[in-house]
Amino acid sequence: MPMIRGAHVILYTADAEADRAFLRDVLGLAHVDSGGGWLIFQLPPAEVAVHPAERSGAVELYLVCDDIDATVADLGARGVQFEGEVTDQGWGRLATIRLPGGGRLGIYEARHPTAFDL
């Protein structure tokens, strides 16, 4: 039986070059060039959660950090724009990054068990 060896996340954006530069230069994610400058980025370990919803099909991407205050301060010092303040959601403390291309990327400090080290 075939084994799943990873996940591939796609961020749709009006400015792919700016968002690729952000992931490469600001977040410092390792990457490969799959041809013609089309960068594919390595993500940290990942997990997937399934939440109930009125309609199926929505997908969200959140980055997880150990200390949201330190991470927001560090990224803010590097020019990253955030929407609003860090909020307490109960399950974690959440911030929203505004990507150069206009999209949003969640980042949070988890207060729940994670599956990263299984």
Tab-separated table of N, CA, C and O in Angstrom:
chain	number	residue	atom	x	y	z
A	1	MET	N	0.845	-1.185	0.000
A	1	MET	CA	0.000	0.000	0.000
A	1	MET	C	0.887	1.245	0.000
A	1	MET	O	1.828	1.337	0.777
A	2	PRO	N	0.597	2.240	-0.855
A	2	PRO	CA	1.424	3.449	-0.903
A	2	PRO	C	1.339	4.236	0.401
A	2	PRO	O	0.308	4.268	1.039
A	3	MET	N	2.435	4.864	0.740
A	3	MET	CA	2.483	5.677	1.957
A	3	MET	C	2.462	7.154	1.578
A	3	MET	O	3.114	7.566	0.627
A	4	ILE	N	1.715	7.934	2.315
A	4	ILE	CA	1.712	9.386	2.131
A	4	ILE	C	3.018	9.901	2.709
A	4	ILE	O	3.383	9.566	3.830
A	5	ARG	N	3.732	10.725	1.959
A	5	ARG	CA	5.028	11.203	2.440
A	5	ARG	C	5.083	12.696	2.662
A	5	ARG	O	6.094	13.244	3.052
A	6	GLY	N	3.986	13.383	2.425
A	6	GLY	CA	3.989	14.817	2.656
A	6	GLY	C	2.669	15.436	2.243
A	6	GLY	O	1.745	14.737	1.848
A	7	ALA	N	2.622	16.741	2.356
A	7	ALA	CA	1.455	17.512	1.940
A	7	ALA	C	1.956	18.692	1.117
A	7	ALA	O	3.046	19.202	1.353
A	8	HIS	N	1.161	19.116	0.161
A	8	HIS	CA	1.505	20.248	-0.698
A	8	HIS	C	0.411	21.295	-0.525
A	8	HIS	O	-0.752	21.030	-0.812
A	9	VAL	N	0.765	22.447	-0.028
A	9	VAL	CA	-0.182	23.540	0.205
A	9	VAL	C	-0.008	24.565	-0.904
A	9	VAL	O	1.120	24.877	-1.291
A	10	ILE	N	-1.106	25.098	-1.404
A	10	ILE	CA	-1.059	26.124	-2.443
A	10	ILE	C	-1.665	27.410	-1.891
A	10	ILE	O	-2.776	27.392	-1.361
A	11	LEU	N	-0.923	28.506	-2.001
A	11	LEU	CA	-1.443	29.827	-1.659
A	11	LEU	C	-1.759	30.545	-2.970
A	11	LEU	O	-0.861	30.779	-3.771
A	12	TYR	N	-3.003	30.865	-3.199
A	12	TYR	CA	-3.377	31.625	-4.379
A	12	TYR	C	-3.226	33.105	-4.064
A	12	TYR	O	-3.639	33.561	-2.991
A	13	THR	N	-2.610	33.870	-4.968
A	13	THR	CA	-2.286	35.263	-4.689
A	13	THR	C	-2.298	36.096	-5.953
A	13	THR	O	-2.011	35.585	-7.041
A	14	ALA	N	-2.587	37.371	-5.788
A	14	ALA	CA	-2.551	38.312	-6.902
A	14	ALA	C	-1.124	38.754	-7.224
A	14	ALA	O	-0.882	39.331	-8.270
A	15	ASP	N	-0.171	38.476	-6.321
A	15	ASP	CA	1.223	38.874	-6.542
A	15	ASP	C	2.150	37.748	-6.067
A	15	ASP	O	2.714	37.799	-4.980
A	16	ALA	N	2.279	36.732	-6.906
A	16	ALA	CA	3.066	35.550	-6.554
A	16	ALA	C	4.527	35.889	-6.270
A	16	ALA	O	5.120	35.355	-5.334
A	17	GLU	N	5.109	36.767	-7.068
A	17	GLU	CA	6.522	37.113	-6.864
A	17	GLU	C	6.747	37.741	-5.495
A	17	GLU	O	7.704	37.407	-4.795
A	18	ALA	N	5.881	38.661	-5.088
A	18	ALA	CA	6.028	39.316	-3.782
A	18	ALA	C	5.854	38.314	-2.644
A	18	ALA	O	6.615	38.335	-1.666
A	19	ASP	N	4.883	37.425	-2.763
A	19	ASP	CA	4.670	36.445	-1.697
A	19	ASP	C	5.779	35.403	-1.655
A	19	ASP	O	6.187	34.956	-0.585
A	20	ARG	N	6.313	35.026	-2.809
A	20	ARG	CA	7.466	34.110	-2.831
A	20	ARG	C	8.671	34.769	-2.171
A	20	ARG	O	9.389	34.128	-1.388
A	21	ALA	N	8.900	36.041	-2.466
A	21	ALA	CA	10.012	36.768	-1.842
A	21	ALA	C	9.824	36.851	-0.330
A	21	ALA	O	10.779	36.716	0.436
A	22	PHE	N	8.597	37.068	0.124
A	22	PHE	CA	8.296	37.112	1.550
A	22	PHE	C	8.642	35.779	2.219
A	22	PHE	O	9.320	35.742	3.248
A	23	LEU	N	8.173	34.681	1.645
A	23	LEU	CA	8.447	33.359	2.218
A	23	LEU	C	9.950	33.049	2.217
A	23	LEU	O	10.479	32.486	3.176
A	24	ARG	N	10.635	33.446	1.150
A	24	ARG	CA	12.070	33.188	1.014
A	24	ARG	C	12.893	34.115	1.897
A	24	ARG	O	13.727	33.659	2.675
A	25	ASP	N	12.664	35.425	1.782
A	25	ASP	CA	13.559	36.405	2.398
A	25	ASP	C	13.180	36.790	3.822
A	25	ASP	O	14.057	37.025	4.647
A	26	VAL	N	11.891	36.859	4.117
A	26	VAL	CA	11.463	37.283	5.449
A	26	VAL	C	11.309	36.091	6.387
A	26	VAL	O	11.850	36.082	7.482
A	27	LEU	N	10.567	35.070	5.951
A	27	LEU	CA	10.410	33.890	6.802
A	27	LEU	C	11.595	32.944	6.705
A	27	LEU	O	11.773	32.079	7.554
A	28	GLY	N	12.419	33.094	5.674
A	28	GLY	CA	13.624	32.277	5.542
A	28	GLY	C	13.361	30.809	5.259
A	28	GLY	O	14.161	29.947	5.628
A	29	LEU	N	12.254	30.503	4.575
A	29	LEU	CA	11.938	29.103	4.284
A	29	LEU	C	12.848	28.571	3.177
A	29	LEU	O	13.052	29.223	2.153
A	30	ALA	N	13.383	27.383	3.400
A	30	ALA	CA	14.187	26.714	2.378
A	30	ALA	C	13.270	26.411	1.182
A	30	ALA	O	12.059	26.234	1.343
A	31	HIS	N	13.863	26.362	-0.025
A	31	HIS	CA	13.042	26.172	-1.209
A	31	HIS	C	13.830	25.504	-2.323
A	31	HIS	O	15.048	25.446	-2.287
A	32	VAL	N	13.086	25.015	-3.286
A	32	VAL	CA	13.660	24.514	-4.535
A	32	VAL	C	13.027	25.310	-5.663
A	32	VAL	O	11.905	25.793	-5.538
A	33	ASP	N	13.763	25.460	-6.744
A	33	ASP	CA	13.231	26.103	-7.941
A	33	ASP	C	12.813	24.973	-8.868
A	33	ASP	O	13.650	24.216	-9.363
A	34	SER	N	11.525	24.859	-9.095
A	34	SER	CA	11.042	23.766	-9.943
A	34	SER	C	11.081	24.133	-11.420
A	34	SER	O	10.619	23.380	-12.251
A	35	GLY	N	11.668	25.295	-11.711
A	35	GLY	CA	11.846	25.724	-13.088
A	35	GLY	C	11.293	27.113	-13.313
A	35	GLY	O	10.188	27.433	-12.877
A	36	GLY	N	12.074	27.956	-13.935
A	36	GLY	CA	11.623	29.288	-14.295
A	36	GLY	C	11.318	30.197	-13.117
A	36	GLY	O	10.487	31.084	-13.231
A	37	GLY	N	11.959	29.971	-11.974
A	37	GLY	CA	11.714	30.798	-10.797
A	37	GLY	C	10.483	30.400	-10.002
A	37	GLY	O	10.080	31.109	-9.088
A	38	TRP	N	9.892	29.277	-10.345
A	38	TRP	CA	8.710	28.785	-9.630
A	38	TRP	C	9.208	28.085	-8.375
A	38	TRP	O	9.642	26.941	-8.415
A	39	LEU	N	9.182	28.792	-7.254
A	39	LEU	CA	9.732	28.274	-6.004
A	39	LEU	C	8.704	27.439	-5.253
A	39	LEU	O	7.540	27.808	-5.159
A	40	ILE	N	9.173	26.329	-4.702
A	40	ILE	CA	8.371	25.491	-3.812
A	40	ILE	C	9.102	25.466	-2.479
A	40	ILE	O	10.291	25.135	-2.422
A	41	PHE	N	8.383	25.827	-1.411
A	41	PHE	CA	8.997	26.023	-0.103
A	41	PHE	C	8.808	24.836	0.818
A	41	PHE	O	7.745	24.216	0.831
A	42	GLN	N	9.855	24.576	1.583
A	42	GLN	CA	9.771	23.558	2.627
A	42	GLN	C	9.033	24.164	3.808
A	42	GLN	O	9.316	25.290	4.228
A	43	LEU	N	8.068	23.430	4.331
A	43	LEU	CA	7.366	23.851	5.534
A	43	LEU	C	7.874	23.059	6.729
A	43	LEU	O	8.412	21.965	6.568
A	44	PRO	N	7.666	23.599	7.921
A	44	PRO	CA	8.000	22.828	9.113
A	44	PRO	C	7.068	21.619	9.204
A	44	PRO	O	6.118	21.509	8.422
A	45	PRO	N	7.292	20.747	10.177
A	45	PRO	CA	6.358	19.619	10.337
A	45	PRO	C	4.924	20.130	10.341
A	45	PRO	O	4.646	21.246	10.785
A	46	ALA	N	4.021	19.327	9.836
A	46	ALA	CA	2.630	19.761	9.693
A	46	ALA	C	1.682	18.762	10.338
A	46	ALA	O	2.042	17.624	10.633
A	47	GLU	N	0.467	19.227	10.540
A	47	GLU	CA	-0.613	18.383	11.026
A	47	GLU	C	-1.890	18.860	10.353
A	47	GLU	O	-1.921	19.955	9.790
A	48	VAL	N	-2.915	18.055	10.365
A	48	VAL	CA	-4.188	18.448	9.769
A	48	VAL	C	-5.279	18.214	10.806
A	48	VAL	O	-5.273	17.217	11.516
A	49	ALA	N	-6.194	19.150	10.909
A	49	ALA	CA	-7.350	19.029	11.796
A	49	ALA	C	-8.606	19.122	10.947
A	49	ALA	O	-8.623	19.815	9.928
A	50	VAL	N	-9.648	18.441	11.353
A	50	VAL	CA	-10.911	18.455	10.623
A	50	VAL	C	-11.953	19.120	11.528
A	50	VAL	O	-12.228	18.635	12.618
A	51	HIS	N	-12.490	20.242	11.067
A	51	HIS	CA	-13.460	21.017	11.853
A	51	HIS	C	-14.835	20.939	11.205
A	51	HIS	O	-14.944	20.944	9.977
A	52	PRO	N	-15.895	20.915	11.996
A	52	PRO	CA	-17.235	20.949	11.408
A	52	PRO	C	-17.515	22.323	10.803
A	52	PRO	O	-16.983	23.337	11.265
A	53	ALA	N	-18.320	22.347	9.745
A	53	ALA	CA	-18.665	23.599	9.086
A	53	ALA	C	-20.004	23.440	8.374
A	53	ALA	O	-20.448	22.316	8.124
A	54	GLU	N	-20.630	24.560	8.052
A	54	GLU	CA	-21.889	24.538	7.309
A	54	GLU	C	-21.694	23.978	5.902
A	54	GLU	O	-22.539	23.279	5.378
A	55	ARG	N	-20.537	24.342	5.279
A	55	ARG	CA	-20.230	23.890	3.925
A	55	ARG	C	-18.834	23.300	3.902
A	55	ARG	O	-17.931	23.803	4.551
A	56	SER	N	-18.641	22.278	3.114
A	56	SER	CA	-17.328	21.644	2.978
A	56	SER	C	-16.476	22.395	1.966
A	56	SER	O	-16.996	23.109	1.110
A	57	GLY	N	-15.158	22.212	2.050
A	57	GLY	CA	-14.260	22.709	1.024
A	57	GLY	C	-13.290	23.777	1.450
A	57	GLY	O	-12.275	23.973	0.800
A	58	ALA	N	-13.564	24.508	2.518
A	58	ALA	CA	-12.644	25.570	2.936
A	58	ALA	C	-11.380	24.964	3.543
A	58	ALA	O	-11.436	23.947	4.225
A	59	VAL	N	-10.243	25.595	3.264
A	59	VAL	CA	-8.951	25.164	3.793
A	59	VAL	C	-8.228	26.405	4.300
A	59	VAL	O	-8.253	27.445	3.647
A	60	GLU	N	-7.609	26.303	5.457
A	60	GLU	CA	-6.846	27.419	6.008
A	60	GLU	C	-5.438	26.939	6.325
A	60	GLU	O	-5.229	25.779	6.632
A	61	LEU	N	-4.479	27.855	6.257
A	61	LEU	CA	-3.096	27.555	6.604
A	61	LEU	C	-2.681	28.429	7.777
A	61	LEU	O	-2.848	29.645	7.730
A	62	TYR	N	-2.189	27.802	8.817
A	62	TYR	CA	-1.647	28.503	9.975
A	62	TYR	C	-0.224	28.011	10.215
A	62	TYR	O	0.036	26.814	10.123
A	63	LEU	N	0.664	28.929	10.517
A	63	LEU	CA	1.989	28.563	11.000
A	63	LEU	C	1.904	28.521	12.516
A	63	LEU	O	1.141	29.281	13.126
A	64	VAL	N	2.672	27.643	13.141
A	64	VAL	CA	2.634	27.491	14.592
A	64	VAL	C	4.003	27.857	15.158
A	64	VAL	O	5.036	27.454	14.617
A	65	CYS	N	4.005	28.633	16.228
A	65	CYS	CA	5.246	29.047	16.869
A	65	CYS	C	5.176	28.727	18.363
A	65	CYS	O	4.108	28.431	18.892
A	66	ASP	N	6.319	28.787	19.028
A	66	ASP	CA	6.368	28.519	20.465
A	66	ASP	C	6.016	29.733	21.304
A	66	ASP	O	5.514	29.596	22.413
A	67	ASP	N	6.297	30.939	20.807
A	67	ASP	CA	6.094	32.170	21.571
A	67	ASP	C	5.588	33.243	20.618
A	67	ASP	O	6.364	33.849	19.880
A	68	ILE	N	4.279	33.471	20.614
A	68	ILE	CA	3.682	34.399	19.645
A	68	ILE	C	4.186	35.821	19.842
A	68	ILE	O	4.427	36.535	18.873
A	69	ASP	N	4.381	36.249	21.088
A	69	ASP	CA	4.838	37.621	21.320
A	69	ASP	C	6.226	37.845	20.739
A	69	ASP	O	6.466	38.847	20.057
A	70	ALA	N	7.150	36.913	20.990
A	70	ALA	CA	8.507	37.037	20.457
A	70	ALA	C	8.507	36.936	18.936
A	70	ALA	O	9.235	37.665	18.254
A	71	THR	N	7.686	36.057	18.388
A	71	THR	CA	7.626	35.877	16.942
A	71	THR	C	7.065	37.117	16.251
A	71	THR	O	7.611	37.580	15.246
A	72	VAL	N	5.994	37.686	16.804
A	72	VAL	CA	5.407	38.898	16.229
A	72	VAL	C	6.401	40.049	16.315
A	72	VAL	O	6.561	40.821	15.357
A	73	ALA	N	7.104	40.157	17.441
A	73	ALA	CA	8.098	41.232	17.589
A	73	ALA	C	9.217	41.066	16.566
A	73	ALA	O	9.628	42.037	15.915
A	74	ASP	N	9.718	39.840	16.405
A	74	ASP	CA	10.803	39.588	15.452
A	74	ASP	C	10.359	39.874	14.028
A	74	ASP	O	11.046	40.562	13.273
A	75	LEU	N	9.203	39.344	13.639
A	75	LEU	CA	8.726	39.563	12.274
A	75	LEU	C	8.372	41.028	12.039
A	75	LEU	O	8.627	41.570	10.965
A	76	GLY	N	7.797	41.686	13.039
A	76	GLY	CA	7.480	43.103	12.915
A	76	GLY	C	8.729	43.942	12.694
A	76	GLY	O	8.723	44.887	11.897
A	77	ALA	N	9.823	43.570	13.378
A	77	ALA	CA	11.096	44.284	13.199
A	77	ALA	C	11.647	44.096	11.790
A	77	ALA	O	12.442	44.903	11.315
A	78	ARG	N	11.208	43.025	11.107
A	78	ARG	CA	11.638	42.767	9.725
A	78	ARG	C	10.633	43.299	8.712
A	78	ARG	O	10.689	42.961	7.536
A	79	GLY	N	9.687	44.113	9.181
A	79	GLY	CA	8.754	44.766	8.274
A	79	GLY	C	7.465	44.027	7.990
A	79	GLY	O	6.684	44.463	7.149
A	80	VAL	N	7.223	42.913	8.683
A	80	VAL	CA	5.992	42.165	8.446
A	80	VAL	C	4.809	42.953	9.001
A	80	VAL	O	4.865	43.482	10.113
A	81	GLN	N	3.748	43.027	8.207
A	81	GLN	CA	2.524	43.716	8.609
A	81	GLN	C	1.544	42.715	9.206
A	81	GLN	O	1.358	41.624	8.657
A	82	PHE	N	0.928	43.079	10.312
A	82	PHE	CA	-0.077	42.236	10.961
A	82	PHE	C	-1.418	42.944	10.939
A	82	PHE	O	-1.487	44.170	10.941
A	83	GLU	N	-2.484	42.161	10.921
A	83	GLU	CA	-3.838	42.711	11.028
A	83	GLU	C	-4.243	42.638	12.489
A	83	GLU	O	-4.371	41.560	13.043
A	84	GLY	N	-4.445	43.783	13.113
A	84	GLY	CA	-4.887	43.800	14.498
A	84	GLY	C	-3.812	43.328	15.468
A	84	GLY	O	-2.634	43.245	15.129
A	85	GLU	N	-4.261	42.997	16.650
A	85	GLU	CA	-3.385	42.552	17.735
A	85	GLU	C	-3.441	41.031	17.862
A	85	GLU	O	-4.296	40.373	17.287
A	86	VAL	N	-2.539	40.494	18.671
A	86	VAL	CA	-2.595	39.076	19.036
A	86	VAL	C	-3.869	38.865	19.846
A	86	VAL	O	-4.164	39.638	20.760
A	87	THR	N	-4.637	37.839	19.498
A	87	THR	CA	-5.875	37.545	20.217
A	87	THR	C	-5.791	36.189	20.898
A	87	THR	O	-5.090	35.290	20.422
A	88	ASP	N	-6.501	36.061	21.998
A	88	ASP	CA	-6.568	34.804	22.736
A	88	ASP	C	-7.818	34.061	22.294
A	88	ASP	O	-8.936	34.539	22.490
A	89	GLN	N	-7.624	32.897	21.666
A	89	GLN	CA	-8.738	32.112	21.156
A	89	GLN	C	-9.102	30.948	22.077
A	89	GLN	O	-9.942	30.130	21.736
A	90	GLY	N	-8.430	30.845	23.216
A	90	GLY	CA	-8.654	29.712	24.111
A	90	GLY	C	-7.741	28.552	23.738
A	90	GLY	O	-6.925	28.115	24.546
A	91	TRP	N	-7.837	28.081	22.510
A	91	TRP	CA	-6.998	26.975	22.027
A	91	TRP	C	-5.592	27.443	21.703
A	91	TRP	O	-4.691	26.646	21.490
A	92	GLY	N	-5.397	28.779	21.665
A	92	GLY	CA	-4.081	29.341	21.370
A	92	GLY	C	-4.172	30.842	21.229
A	92	GLY	O	-5.258	31.433	21.273
A	93	ARG	N	-3.026	31.476	21.084
A	93	ARG	CA	-2.947	32.917	20.868
A	93	ARG	C	-2.605	33.141	19.405
A	93	ARG	O	-1.622	32.598	18.902
A	94	LEU	N	-3.403	33.944	18.709
A	94	LEU	CA	-3.399	34.030	17.255
A	94	LEU	C	-3.073	35.436	16.761
A	94	LEU	O	-3.535	36.422	17.327
A	95	ALA	N	-2.286	35.494	15.695
A	95	ALA	CA	-2.041	36.742	14.969
A	95	ALA	C	-2.269	36.448	13.489
A	95	ALA	O	-2.213	35.304	13.048
A	96	THR	N	-2.524	37.509	12.726
A	96	THR	CA	-2.736	37.348	11.296
A	96	THR	C	-1.737	38.207	10.537
A	96	THR	O	-1.692	39.422	10.710
A	97	ILE	N	-0.936	37.558	9.716
A	97	ILE	CA	0.052	38.228	8.869
A	97	ILE	C	-0.637	38.665	7.587
A	97	ILE	O	-1.397	37.899	6.991
A	98	ARG	N	-0.357	39.890	7.158
A	98	ARG	CA	-0.840	40.370	5.862
A	98	ARG	C	0.290	40.137	4.863
A	98	ARG	O	1.366	40.708	4.977
A	99	LEU	N	0.073	39.251	3.900
A	99	LEU	CA	1.085	38.953	2.890
A	99	LEU	C	1.191	40.100	1.892
A	99	LEU	O	0.211	40.814	1.652
A	100	PRO	N	2.360	40.278	1.273
A	100	PRO	CA	2.533	41.357	0.297
A	100	PRO	C	1.522	41.297	-0.843
A	100	PRO	O	1.094	42.323	-1.358
A	101	GLY	N	1.108	40.100	-1.233
A	101	GLY	CA	0.153	39.935	-2.322
A	101	GLY	C	-1.288	40.190	-1.912
A	101	GLY	O	-2.194	40.048	-2.721
A	102	GLY	N	-1.526	40.530	-0.632
A	102	GLY	CA	-2.863	40.848	-0.168
A	102	GLY	C	-3.542	39.748	0.623
A	102	GLY	O	-4.569	39.982	1.236
A	103	GLY	N	-2.980	38.553	0.613
A	103	GLY	CA	-3.577	37.445	1.354
A	103	GLY	C	-3.279	37.520	2.841
A	103	GLY	O	-2.550	38.399	3.309
A	104	ARG	N	-3.850	36.589	3.570
A	104	ARG	CA	-3.647	36.509	5.013
A	104	ARG	C	-3.074	35.149	5.369
A	104	ARG	O	-3.405	34.147	4.746
A	105	LEU	N	-2.240	35.145	6.392
A	105	LEU	CA	-1.634	33.917	6.883
A	105	LEU	C	-1.708	33.940	8.395
A	105	LEU	O	-1.186	34.856	9.033
A	106	GLY	N	-2.364	32.941	8.984
A	106	GLY	CA	-2.463	32.870	10.426
A	106	GLY	C	-1.186	32.319	11.041
A	106	GLY	O	-0.489	31.502	10.439
A	107	ILE	N	-0.875	32.793	12.226
A	107	ILE	CA	0.245	32.262	12.988
A	107	ILE	C	-0.190	32.222	14.442
A	107	ILE	O	-0.828	33.162	14.927
A	108	TYR	N	0.077	31.106	15.118
A	108	TYR	CA	-0.386	31.026	16.498
A	108	TYR	C	0.522	30.199	17.392
A	108	TYR	O	1.302	29.380	16.932
A	109	GLU	N	0.380	30.471	18.667
A	109	GLU	CA	1.035	29.714	19.740
A	109	GLU	C	-0.016	28.751	20.272
A	109	GLU	O	-1.029	29.169	20.838
A	110	ALA	N	0.201	27.463	20.055
A	110	ALA	CA	-0.799	26.453	20.423
A	110	ALA	C	-0.866	26.255	21.938
A	110	ALA	O	0.160	26.221	22.616
A	111	ARG	N	-2.077	26.092	22.423
A	111	ARG	CA	-2.312	25.707	23.819
A	111	ARG	C	-2.926	24.313	23.869
A	111	ARG	O	-3.345	23.876	24.929
A	112	HIS	N	-2.994	23.655	22.744
A	112	HIS	CA	-3.549	22.309	22.654
A	112	HIS	C	-2.420	21.349	22.317
A	112	HIS	O	-1.375	21.756	21.822
A	113	PRO	N	-2.609	20.060	22.573
A	113	PRO	CA	-1.593	19.093	22.142
A	113	PRO	C	-1.424	19.171	20.636
A	113	PRO	O	-2.393	19.386	19.903
A	114	THR	N	-0.192	19.024	20.157
A	114	THR	CA	0.082	19.016	18.720
A	114	THR	C	0.590	17.645	18.303
A	114	THR	O	1.069	16.869	19.140
A	115	ALA	N	0.499	17.371	17.018
A	115	ALA	CA	0.944	16.092	16.478
A	115	ALA	C	2.302	16.194	15.792
A	115	ALA	O	2.721	15.267	15.106
A	116	PHE	N	3.015	17.299	15.979
A	116	PHE	CA	4.258	17.513	15.264
A	116	PHE	C	5.334	16.472	15.544
A	116	PHE	O	6.103	16.124	14.667
A	117	ASP	N	5.422	16.003	16.738
A	117	ASP	CA	6.524	15.121	17.118
A	117	ASP	C	6.142	13.660	17.234
A	117	ASP	O	6.862	12.873	17.838
A	118	LEU	N	5.006	13.273	16.640
A	118	LEU	CA	4.597	11.862	16.703
A	118	LEU	C	5.525	10.994	15.884
A	118	LEU	O	6.075	11.384	14.905
